[in-house]
XYZ file of C-alpha atoms in Angstrom:
336
model
C 203.847 -121.246 131.112
C 201.148 -119.477 133.112
C 203.819 -117.283 134.700
C 205.249 -116.392 131.306
C 201.802 -115.528 129.969
C 201.164 -113.335 133.007
C 204.421 -111.457 132.374
C 203.466 -110.908 128.756
C 200.008 -109.662 129.797
C 201.575 -107.003 131.998
C 203.518 -105.519 129.079
C 202.435 -102.396 127.206
C 200.510 -102.318 123.879
C 202.143 -103.656 120.733
C 202.548 -101.027 118.013
C 205.689 -101.667 115.892
C 206.972 -104.592 113.834
C 209.913 -105.001 116.258
C 207.520 -105.493 119.116
C 205.560 -108.018 117.074
C 208.806 -109.857 116.378
C 209.501 -110.070 120.116
C 205.992 -111.490 120.591
C 206.786 -114.052 117.897
C 209.884 -115.143 119.820
C 207.922 -115.494 123.018
C 205.295 -117.519 121.176
C 208.049 -119.846 119.862
C 209.364 -120.417 123.359
C 205.899 -121.236 124.706
C 204.478 -123.409 121.952
C 207.537 -124.617 119.975
C 209.019 -123.613 116.642
C 206.606 -125.770 114.648
C 203.571 -123.757 115.788
C 205.097 -120.281 115.234
C 203.717 -118.267 112.291
C 206.041 -117.226 109.450
C 207.771 -113.894 109.582
C 205.806 -112.651 106.571
C 202.685 -112.611 108.700
C 204.085 -109.693 110.704
C 204.922 -107.428 107.720
C 202.922 -104.191 107.719
C 200.790 -103.884 104.560
C 200.809 -100.794 102.384
C 197.261 -99.683 103.011
C 193.835 -100.756 104.148
C 191.952 -100.724 107.360
C 191.228 -103.161 110.154
C 193.658 -105.403 112.043
C 195.776 -105.929 108.889
C 196.393 -102.166 108.731
C 197.656 -102.110 112.302
C 200.887 -103.964 111.474
C 200.384 -107.597 110.396
C 198.349 -109.613 107.929
C 198.130 -113.074 109.493
C 196.012 -111.989 112.411
C 193.280 -114.554 111.679
C 195.712 -117.468 112.120
C 197.443 -115.931 115.125
C 194.299 -115.201 117.190
C 193.325 -118.889 117.334
C 193.843 -120.117 120.935
C 196.698 -122.591 121.405
C 196.314 -125.004 124.319
C 199.512 -126.025 126.082
C 198.783 -128.276 129.010
C 195.554 -127.228 130.782
C 195.776 -123.489 129.876
C 194.605 -121.916 126.594
C 196.636 -118.872 125.486
C 195.202 -116.587 122.800
C 196.018 -113.206 121.246
C 193.266 -110.581 121.558
C 193.149 -108.122 118.639
C 189.999 -106.210 119.624
C 190.631 -102.499 119.196
C 194.014 -100.909 118.394
C 196.198 -103.133 120.601
C 197.397 -106.743 120.509
C 197.522 -108.525 123.875
C 197.943 -112.090 125.096
C 195.129 -113.519 127.235
C 194.466 -116.767 129.078
C 191.147 -118.641 128.847
C 188.292 -118.965 126.342
C 187.197 -116.072 124.143
C 183.452 -116.600 124.674
C 183.761 -116.635 128.458
C 185.883 -113.463 128.345
C 183.286 -111.686 126.198
C 180.482 -112.710 128.539
C 182.426 -111.505 131.559
C 183.288 -108.265 129.805
C 179.645 -107.626 128.878
C 178.399 -108.032 132.466
C 178.718 -105.059 134.751
C 180.537 -105.987 137.903
C 179.037 -104.529 141.034
C 181.459 -102.740 143.322
C 182.347 -104.822 146.393
C 180.550 -103.856 149.571
C 182.675 -102.111 152.096
C 182.951 -104.191 155.246
C 182.128 -102.392 158.456
C 184.563 -102.606 161.288
C 183.524 -103.984 164.650
C 183.627 -100.543 166.216
C 181.392 -99.107 163.483
C 178.842 -101.890 164.039
C 178.836 -101.269 167.786
C 178.349 -97.540 167.232
C 175.475 -98.199 164.831
C 173.756 -100.474 167.367
C 174.230 -97.873 170.084
C 172.635 -95.254 167.856
C 169.609 -97.479 167.167
C 169.199 -98.249 170.878
C 169.433 -94.594 171.817
C 166.819 -93.728 169.184
C 164.476 -96.436 170.499
C 165.046 -95.302 174.093
C 164.065 -91.734 173.193
C 160.831 -92.956 171.628
C 160.007 -95.180 174.604
C 160.564 -92.329 177.089
C 158.836 -89.697 174.993
C 156.376 -87.473 176.943
C 153.890 -87.836 174.058
C 151.817 -91.047 174.498
C 151.107 -91.235 170.761
C 154.834 -91.523 169.945
C 155.233 -94.372 172.441
C 152.195 -96.271 171.146
C 153.221 -95.869 167.496
C 156.756 -97.114 168.242
C 155.396 -100.243 169.956
C 152.957 -100.793 167.095
C 155.674 -100.586 164.412
C 157.874 -102.985 166.362
C 155.027 -105.487 166.808
C 154.137 -105.354 163.091
C 157.757 -106.032 162.133
C 157.769 -109.040 164.431
C 154.490 -110.284 162.935
C 155.941 -110.161 159.395
C 159.050 -112.009 160.581
C 156.954 -114.755 162.215
C 154.846 -115.220 159.074
C 158.030 -115.655 157.007
C 159.278 -118.243 159.523
C 156.024 -120.209 159.435
C 156.157 -120.475 155.627
C 159.181 -122.759 155.976
C 157.076 -125.322 157.867
C 154.366 -125.611 155.205
C 154.543 -129.167 153.844
C 153.257 -129.581 150.253
C 150.606 -132.276 149.985
C 151.474 -135.093 147.619
C 148.721 -136.364 145.286
C 147.321 -139.461 146.997
C 145.112 -142.229 145.571
C 141.398 -141.825 146.185
C 140.461 -143.515 149.467
C 137.091 -145.257 149.532
C 135.860 -145.274 153.160
C 133.998 -148.347 154.334
C 130.262 -148.058 154.899
C 129.274 -149.153 158.423
C 125.792 -149.874 159.682
C 124.377 -148.289 162.821
C 124.788 -151.579 164.758
C 128.455 -151.825 163.780
C 129.084 -148.193 164.744
C 127.396 -148.726 168.134
C 129.458 -151.858 168.779
C 132.749 -150.189 167.793
C 131.885 -147.128 169.882
C 131.298 -149.227 173.006
C 134.445 -151.239 172.324
C 136.550 -148.105 171.924
C 135.186 -146.583 175.154
C 135.970 -149.709 177.195
C 139.523 -150.176 175.952
C 142.357 -148.154 177.478
C 144.677 -147.797 174.486
C 144.983 -144.167 173.327
C 147.236 -141.806 171.369
C 147.845 -138.288 172.758
C 147.848 -135.198 170.521
C 149.628 -132.454 172.434
C 150.828 -128.981 171.660
C 152.746 -130.162 168.584
C 149.471 -131.049 166.871
C 149.295 -133.697 164.141
C 152.724 -134.878 162.942
C 154.248 -138.126 161.710
C 154.636 -139.680 165.167
C 150.883 -139.521 165.884
C 150.025 -141.483 162.729
C 152.801 -143.979 163.492
C 151.375 -144.639 166.986
C 147.892 -145.140 165.542
C 149.160 -147.848 163.177
C 151.045 -149.537 166.022
C 147.831 -149.656 168.101
C 145.850 -150.974 165.119
C 148.230 -153.934 164.931
C 146.420 -155.562 167.900
C 143.234 -153.481 168.336
C 140.430 -152.567 165.985
C 139.880 -149.148 167.538
C 142.055 -146.469 169.077
C 141.275 -143.298 171.037
C 142.996 -140.039 170.089
C 143.023 -137.610 173.030
C 143.544 -133.937 172.139
C 144.656 -132.356 175.402
C 145.390 -128.621 174.800
C 142.667 -128.079 172.216
C 140.887 -124.874 171.251
C 137.124 -124.939 170.629
C 136.448 -126.578 167.273
C 140.058 -127.665 166.715
C 139.237 -131.316 167.463
C 137.270 -131.531 164.195
C 140.312 -130.268 162.256
C 142.467 -132.938 163.919
C 139.894 -135.623 163.058
C 139.854 -134.602 159.381
C 143.662 -134.474 159.137
C 144.140 -137.856 160.850
C 141.499 -139.445 158.615
C 143.405 -138.269 155.532
C 146.803 -139.446 156.809
C 145.877 -142.763 158.450
C 142.988 -143.832 156.143
C 140.946 -144.708 159.222
C 137.258 -144.079 159.968
C 135.965 -141.703 162.646
C 133.421 -143.503 164.855
C 132.682 -140.798 167.423
C 133.938 -137.443 168.754
C 133.447 -137.004 172.509
C 132.809 -133.672 174.292
C 136.106 -134.095 176.187
C 138.036 -133.759 172.866
C 138.468 -137.523 172.348
C 138.181 -139.118 168.888
C 137.535 -142.840 168.375
C 139.059 -144.234 165.148
C 138.356 -147.582 163.472
C 141.063 -149.184 161.348
C 138.750 -150.849 158.793
C 137.648 -154.366 157.938
C 140.384 -155.071 155.374
C 143.175 -153.260 157.205
C 146.749 -153.930 156.080
C 149.604 -152.269 157.937
C 151.566 -150.048 155.505
C 155.310 -150.402 155.087
C 155.877 -146.698 155.811
C 153.657 -145.953 158.805
C 154.777 -142.321 159.143
C 153.581 -140.351 156.065
C 156.308 -138.416 154.200
C 154.228 -135.211 153.939
C 154.266 -134.596 157.706
C 156.601 -132.729 160.046
C 159.039 -134.344 162.434
C 158.662 -134.068 166.202
C 161.238 -131.281 166.543
C 159.916 -129.215 163.625
C 156.334 -129.595 164.871
C 157.409 -128.118 168.226
C 159.183 -125.201 166.503
C 156.079 -124.521 164.406
C 153.907 -124.529 167.555
C 156.168 -121.959 169.229
C 156.070 -119.644 166.220
C 152.278 -119.991 166.022
C 151.908 -119.127 169.717
C 154.170 -116.108 169.308
C 152.220 -114.978 166.232
C 148.910 -115.303 168.076
C 150.125 -113.243 171.046
C 151.671 -110.630 168.741
C 148.397 -110.260 166.817
C 146.500 -109.758 170.080
C 149.059 -107.165 171.192
C 148.705 -105.294 167.875
C 144.910 -105.179 168.280
C 145.335 -103.836 171.808
C 147.762 -101.104 170.670
C 145.516 -100.062 167.781
C 142.600 -99.712 170.199
C 144.760 -97.636 172.591
C 145.853 -95.364 169.742
C 142.272 -94.891 168.600
C 141.096 -94.070 172.141
C 143.928 -91.581 172.584
C 143.107 -89.812 169.306
C 139.430 -89.605 170.334
C 140.456 -88.157 173.697
C 142.662 -85.513 172.040
C 139.941 -84.492 169.587
C 137.361 -84.272 172.408
C 139.714 -82.149 174.518
C 140.327 -79.782 171.570
C 136.565 -79.427 171.023
C 136.053 -78.555 174.690
C 138.816 -75.960 174.570
C 137.223 -74.392 171.494
C 133.793 -74.312 173.177
C 135.161 -72.627 176.349
C 137.011 -69.971 174.312
C 133.807 -69.160 172.376
C 131.821 -68.823 175.650
C 134.420 -66.426 177.082
C 134.235 -64.224 173.956
C 130.452 -64.121 174.205
C 130.526 -63.082 177.886
C 132.971 -60.256 177.092
C 130.863 -58.967 174.187
C 127.438 -59.177 175.988
C 126.848 -55.952 178.105
C 123.978 -57.477 180.185
C 126.223 -60.147 181.530
C 128.917 -57.633 182.447
C 126.455 -55.325 184.245
C 124.979 -58.237 186.197
C 128.432 -59.347 187.272
C 129.214 -55.800 188.464
């Protein structure tokens, strides 16, 4: 049936009663004689306007879609022509109202290679330019593009914080803090925080240590100045522990609490995995080095512009002195 409808769709516009009769026969073959409209529906009226004036009066009955199998066939009477169509009327109108964008022309492999060669040649000319300002500006633009790309990458690793219940930290006396501090210093159990920073595995290890020990040491090995306090705050929020002391060698002593109960999920859901934490660290390192490189290039560009302006001022001063010596007769007579 779909093939027959496609053949009918490819035919020309229907204008005469004979053509409408042929459509009627096709309709009978598709949908059966019981569903075909009477012949009087295709008689051209004497006058009037609209679809009835175009050659038949039963257009309202005939344009209702008839479903045979899984395909709905309808007769479109929009405009001056009558055509068969497949599918729903509403979907066809929506598709007709939307403007279809022209398909993008695919580039061949040779065209892509030529485009890359052109970009490389352009970059090579800028890098080997005799003007230092052109070279510095090219490096600066490239570094800024990389910085924007790294910032977009780091946004993917931002974990939204889930609303957590309010944690009421336990109040410890000075004697208890002193005792726990000495106990934590004597014991050898510790959790390392490396270049990945705080992620789910660190909190998991803390809970595993708290299963048999009251305290645990968290050693932050590659740690920038002041970063140990950020780690202490983040681990306090995730593990619900209490900070007892922060050592000068970037070591934090945590206490599990008096009424500690090991949670069922020891690794919080709003933390990164081990692999993603490493990827985030690499992007952060690259972003830090790129920012330093941009600052260096901006300083070089500023120094170069100062040097050029100073050189132009000196040239102007020397030219003015030469004009004065030529115009002054005393200086010329003394030189003679």
